[in-house]
Coordinates of C-alpha atoms in Angstrom, one line a residue:
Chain A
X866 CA 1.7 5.8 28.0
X867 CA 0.2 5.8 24.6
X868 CA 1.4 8.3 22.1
X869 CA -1.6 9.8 21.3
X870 CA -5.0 9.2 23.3
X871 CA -8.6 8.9 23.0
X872 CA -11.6 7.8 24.7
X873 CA -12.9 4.8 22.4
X874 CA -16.8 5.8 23.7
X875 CA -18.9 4.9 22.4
X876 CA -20.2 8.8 22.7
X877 CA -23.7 9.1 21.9
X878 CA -25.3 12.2 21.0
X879 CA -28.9 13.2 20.0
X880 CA -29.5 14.6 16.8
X881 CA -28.9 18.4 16.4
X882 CA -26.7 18.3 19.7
X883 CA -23.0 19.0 19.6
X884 CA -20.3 16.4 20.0
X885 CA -17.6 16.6 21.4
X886 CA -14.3 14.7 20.7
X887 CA -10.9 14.6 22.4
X888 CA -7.4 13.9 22.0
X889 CA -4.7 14.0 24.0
X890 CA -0.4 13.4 23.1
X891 CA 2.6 12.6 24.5
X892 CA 4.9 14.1 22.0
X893 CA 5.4 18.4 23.0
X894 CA 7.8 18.5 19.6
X895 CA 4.3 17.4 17.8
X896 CA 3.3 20.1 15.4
X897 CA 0.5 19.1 12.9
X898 CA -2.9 17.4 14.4
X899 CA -5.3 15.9 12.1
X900 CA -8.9 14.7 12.4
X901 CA -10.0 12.1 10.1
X902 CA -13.4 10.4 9.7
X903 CA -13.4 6.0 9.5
X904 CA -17.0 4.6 8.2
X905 CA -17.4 1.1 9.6
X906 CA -15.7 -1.2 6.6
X907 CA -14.2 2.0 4.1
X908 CA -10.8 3.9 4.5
X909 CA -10.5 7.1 6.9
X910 CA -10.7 10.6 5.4
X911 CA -9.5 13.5 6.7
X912 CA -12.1 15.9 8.0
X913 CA -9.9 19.0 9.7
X914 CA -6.5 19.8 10.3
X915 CA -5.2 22.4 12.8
X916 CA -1.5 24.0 13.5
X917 CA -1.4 26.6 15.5
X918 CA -3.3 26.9 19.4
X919 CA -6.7 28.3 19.3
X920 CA -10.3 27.1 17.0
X921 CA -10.4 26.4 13.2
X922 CA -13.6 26.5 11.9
X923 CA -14.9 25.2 8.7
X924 CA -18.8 24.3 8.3
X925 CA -20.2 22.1 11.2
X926 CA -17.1 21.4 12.6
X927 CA -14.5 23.2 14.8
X928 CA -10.6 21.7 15.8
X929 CA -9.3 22.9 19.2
X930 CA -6.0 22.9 19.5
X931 CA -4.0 23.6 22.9
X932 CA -0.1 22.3 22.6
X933 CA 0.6 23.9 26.3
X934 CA -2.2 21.1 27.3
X935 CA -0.7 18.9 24.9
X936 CA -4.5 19.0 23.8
X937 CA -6.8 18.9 20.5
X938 CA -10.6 18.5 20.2
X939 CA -13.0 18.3 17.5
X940 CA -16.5 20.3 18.2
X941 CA -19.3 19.0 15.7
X942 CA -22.1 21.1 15.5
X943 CA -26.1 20.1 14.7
X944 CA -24.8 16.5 15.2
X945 CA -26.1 14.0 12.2
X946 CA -27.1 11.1 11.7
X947 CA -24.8 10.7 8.8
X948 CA -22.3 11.8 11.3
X949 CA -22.2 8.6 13.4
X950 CA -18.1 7.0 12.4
X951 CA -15.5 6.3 14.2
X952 CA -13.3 9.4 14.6
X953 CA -9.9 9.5 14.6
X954 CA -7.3 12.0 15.8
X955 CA -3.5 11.7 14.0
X956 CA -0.5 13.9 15.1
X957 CA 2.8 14.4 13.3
X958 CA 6.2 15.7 15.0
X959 CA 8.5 17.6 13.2
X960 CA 9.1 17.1 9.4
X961 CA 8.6 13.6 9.4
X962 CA 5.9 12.0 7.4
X963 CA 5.0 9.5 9.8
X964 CA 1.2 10.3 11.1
X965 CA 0.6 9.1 14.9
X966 CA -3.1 7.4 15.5
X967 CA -5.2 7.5 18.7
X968 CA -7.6 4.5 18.5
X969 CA -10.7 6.5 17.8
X970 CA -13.7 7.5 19.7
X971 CA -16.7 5.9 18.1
X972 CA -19.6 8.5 17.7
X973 CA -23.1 7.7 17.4
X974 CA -26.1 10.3 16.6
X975 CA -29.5 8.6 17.7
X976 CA -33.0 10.2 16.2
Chain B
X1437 CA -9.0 15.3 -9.8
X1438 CA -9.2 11.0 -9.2
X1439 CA -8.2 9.6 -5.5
X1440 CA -5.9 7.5 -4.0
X1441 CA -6.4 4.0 -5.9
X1442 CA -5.4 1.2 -4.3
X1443 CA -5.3 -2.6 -6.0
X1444 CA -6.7 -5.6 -5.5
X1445 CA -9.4 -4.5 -3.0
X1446 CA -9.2 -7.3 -1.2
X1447 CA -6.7 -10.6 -1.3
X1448 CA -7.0 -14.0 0.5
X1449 CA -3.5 -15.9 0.9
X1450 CA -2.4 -19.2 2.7
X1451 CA 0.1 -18.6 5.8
X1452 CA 4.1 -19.0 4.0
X1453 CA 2.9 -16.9 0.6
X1454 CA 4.0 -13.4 -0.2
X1455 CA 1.8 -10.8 -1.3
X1456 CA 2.1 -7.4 -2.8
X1457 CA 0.0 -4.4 -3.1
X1458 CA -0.1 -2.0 -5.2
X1459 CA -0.9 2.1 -4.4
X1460 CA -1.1 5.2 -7.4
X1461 CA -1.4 8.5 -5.5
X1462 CA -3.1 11.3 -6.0
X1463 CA -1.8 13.3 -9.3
X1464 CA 1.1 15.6 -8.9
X1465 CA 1.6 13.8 -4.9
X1466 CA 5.0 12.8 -4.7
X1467 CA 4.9 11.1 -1.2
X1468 CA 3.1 7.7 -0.9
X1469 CA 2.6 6.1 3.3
X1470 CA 1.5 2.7 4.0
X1471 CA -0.5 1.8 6.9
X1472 CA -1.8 -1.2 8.5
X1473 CA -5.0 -1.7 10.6
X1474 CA -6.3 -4.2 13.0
X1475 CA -8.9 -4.1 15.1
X1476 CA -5.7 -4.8 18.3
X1477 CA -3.4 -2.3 16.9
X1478 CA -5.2 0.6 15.4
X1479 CA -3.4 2.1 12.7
X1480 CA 0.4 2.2 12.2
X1481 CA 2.6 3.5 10.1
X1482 CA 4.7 1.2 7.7
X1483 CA 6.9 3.5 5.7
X1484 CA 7.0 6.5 3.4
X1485 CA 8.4 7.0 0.2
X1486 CA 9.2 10.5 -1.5
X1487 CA 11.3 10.3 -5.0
X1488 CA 11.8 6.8 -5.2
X1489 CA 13.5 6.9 -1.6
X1490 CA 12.2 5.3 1.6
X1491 CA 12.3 8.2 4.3
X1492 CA 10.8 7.0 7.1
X1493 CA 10.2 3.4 8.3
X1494 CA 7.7 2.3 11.1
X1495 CA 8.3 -0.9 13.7
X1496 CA 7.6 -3.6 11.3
X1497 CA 9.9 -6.9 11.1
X1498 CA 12.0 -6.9 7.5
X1499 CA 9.4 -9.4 6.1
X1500 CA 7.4 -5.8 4.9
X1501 CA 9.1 -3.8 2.2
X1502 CA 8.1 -1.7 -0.1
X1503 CA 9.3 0.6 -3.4
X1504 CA 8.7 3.8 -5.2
X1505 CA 8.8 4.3 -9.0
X1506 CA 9.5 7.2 -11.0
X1507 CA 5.6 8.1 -11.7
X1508 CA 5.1 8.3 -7.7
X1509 CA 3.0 4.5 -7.7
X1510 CA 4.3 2.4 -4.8
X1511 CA 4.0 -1.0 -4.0
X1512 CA 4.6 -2.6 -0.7
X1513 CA 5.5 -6.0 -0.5
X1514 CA 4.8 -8.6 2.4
X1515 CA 7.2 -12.4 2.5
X1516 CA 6.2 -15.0 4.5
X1517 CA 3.3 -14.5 5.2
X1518 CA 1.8 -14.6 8.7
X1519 CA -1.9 -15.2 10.3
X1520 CA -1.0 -11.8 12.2
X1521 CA -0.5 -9.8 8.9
X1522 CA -4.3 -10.0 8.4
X1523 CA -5.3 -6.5 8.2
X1524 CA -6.4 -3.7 6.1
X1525 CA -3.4 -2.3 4.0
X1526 CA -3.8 1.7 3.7
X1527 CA -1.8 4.0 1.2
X1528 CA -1.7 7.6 1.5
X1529 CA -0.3 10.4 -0.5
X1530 CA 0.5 14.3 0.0
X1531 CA 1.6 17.0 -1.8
X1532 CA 5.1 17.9 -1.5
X1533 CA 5.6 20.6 1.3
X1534 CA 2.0 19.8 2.7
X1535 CA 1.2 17.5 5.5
X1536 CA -2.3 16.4 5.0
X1537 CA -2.2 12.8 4.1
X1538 CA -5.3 11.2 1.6
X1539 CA -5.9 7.8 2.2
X1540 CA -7.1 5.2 -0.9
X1541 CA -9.8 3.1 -0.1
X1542 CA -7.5 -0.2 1.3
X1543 CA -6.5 -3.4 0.2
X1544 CA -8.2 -6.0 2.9
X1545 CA -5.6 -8.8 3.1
X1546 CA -6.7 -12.2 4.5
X1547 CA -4.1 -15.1 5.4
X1548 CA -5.7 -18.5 6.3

C-alpha cells in the first residue's frame, strides 16, 4: 500500500464548477497535510496546508482534513481555467522534515 | 522577499560523471530538502539539512550526498552517474519551527 494516495484522473471539470480533489494516507502518526500546485514543466508550489480535522478556507479553495478517516481533500471553487495543474497532496509525520507525495491528480477546467 | 534559487537550471551529463547542484533558500530559512522527480517515481525525498547537519535521509544509494554551509546554501552532490538519475532535482527551504516547505524552480538533470 502506498503511503499516501491519489487518483491520478485526469478529473475534468467545467469552468465555474467545483473540483474536487482527494487524498488518502497510510501513516495515523501523520500530522501536517499539504496541498501544492505542479504546472506541467515548472516546480510545485504550495497552495494550502491544514493541521487540525475540519475545513480551512482561504479564497477559492478549501482543505478537508479528517485524520480518523486518514483523509484530506482539496475543494476548489469557481474552477479556472488557469486552474488546470497537476495537484499534489504531501503529508508529514511527526517532527521530521521529510514531506510524503501522492502522485497527483491531474485537473483540467474545459471552457 | 526573493525565492528559492536553484543553479544551473538545467545540466546534461555522460553516464560515469558526477554532478553537483547547487540550492540558496529562502532568507532567514535555515532548513534546505532535496527532492527528486520522475515521471515513475513521483517525488521523493533525498535529505534535509538544518545547521550544517543532515537530519534526515531518504532511500537513495550512497552515490547522492549532499552538504550545508554556514549561510544556509546547500549543495547536493550525485557520483557516478546513472541513466536512472535523470530527473528533476528539487530544493526546498522552511522556516525554523514551521513546516511548510517552498520549493525553487529545479535543476533538470539529463545523463546520456
Amino acid at each position: 500500500q502506498k503511503e499516501v494516495e491519489q487518483n491520478s484522473g485526469p478529473l475534468s471539470v467545467p469552468e465555474g464548477a467545483i473540483a474536487s480533489l482527494n487524498c488518502t494516507y497510510s501513516d495515523r502518526g501523520s500530522q501536517s497535510f499539504f496541498w501544492y500546485r505542479q504546472y506541467s514543466g515548472k516546480s510545485p508550489e504550495l497552495i494550502m496546508s491544514i493541521y487540525s480535522n475540519g475545513d480551512k478556507e482561504d479564497g477559492r479553495f478549501t482543505a478537508q482534513l479528517n485524520k480518523a478517516s486518514q483523509y484530506v481533500s482539496l475543494l476548489i471553487r469557481d474552477s479556472q481555467p488557469s486552474d488546470s495543474a497537476t495537484y499534489l497532496c504531501a503529508v508529514l509525520a511527526g517532527t521530521a522534515s521529510k514531506l510524503t507525495f501522492g502522485t497527483g491528480t491531474r485537473l483540467q477546467v474545459t471552457l | 522577499k526573493a525565492g528559492v534559487t536553484q543553479t544551473p537550471r538545467y545540466l546534461i551529463k555522460t553516464r560515469g560523471q558526477q554532478v553537483t547542484l547547487s540550492c540558496s533558500p529562502i532568507s532567514g530559512h535555515r532548513s534546505v530538502s532535496w527532492y527528486q522527480q520522475t515521471p515513475g517515481q513521483g517525488l521523493q525525498f533525498l535529505f534535509e539539512y538544518f545547521s550544517e547537519t543532515q537530519r534526515n535521509k531518504g532511500n537513495f544509494p550512497g552515490r547522492f550526498s549532499g552538504r550545508q554551509f554556514s549561510n544556509s546554501r546547500s549543495e547536493m552532490n550525485v557520483s557516478t552517474l546513472e541513466l536512472g538519475d535523470s530527473a528533476l532535482y528539487l530544493c526546498a527551504s522552511s522556516f525554523t519551527g514551521k513546516n511548510e516547505q517552498y520549493f525553487g524552480p529545479g535543476t533538470r538533470l539529463t545523463v546520456t
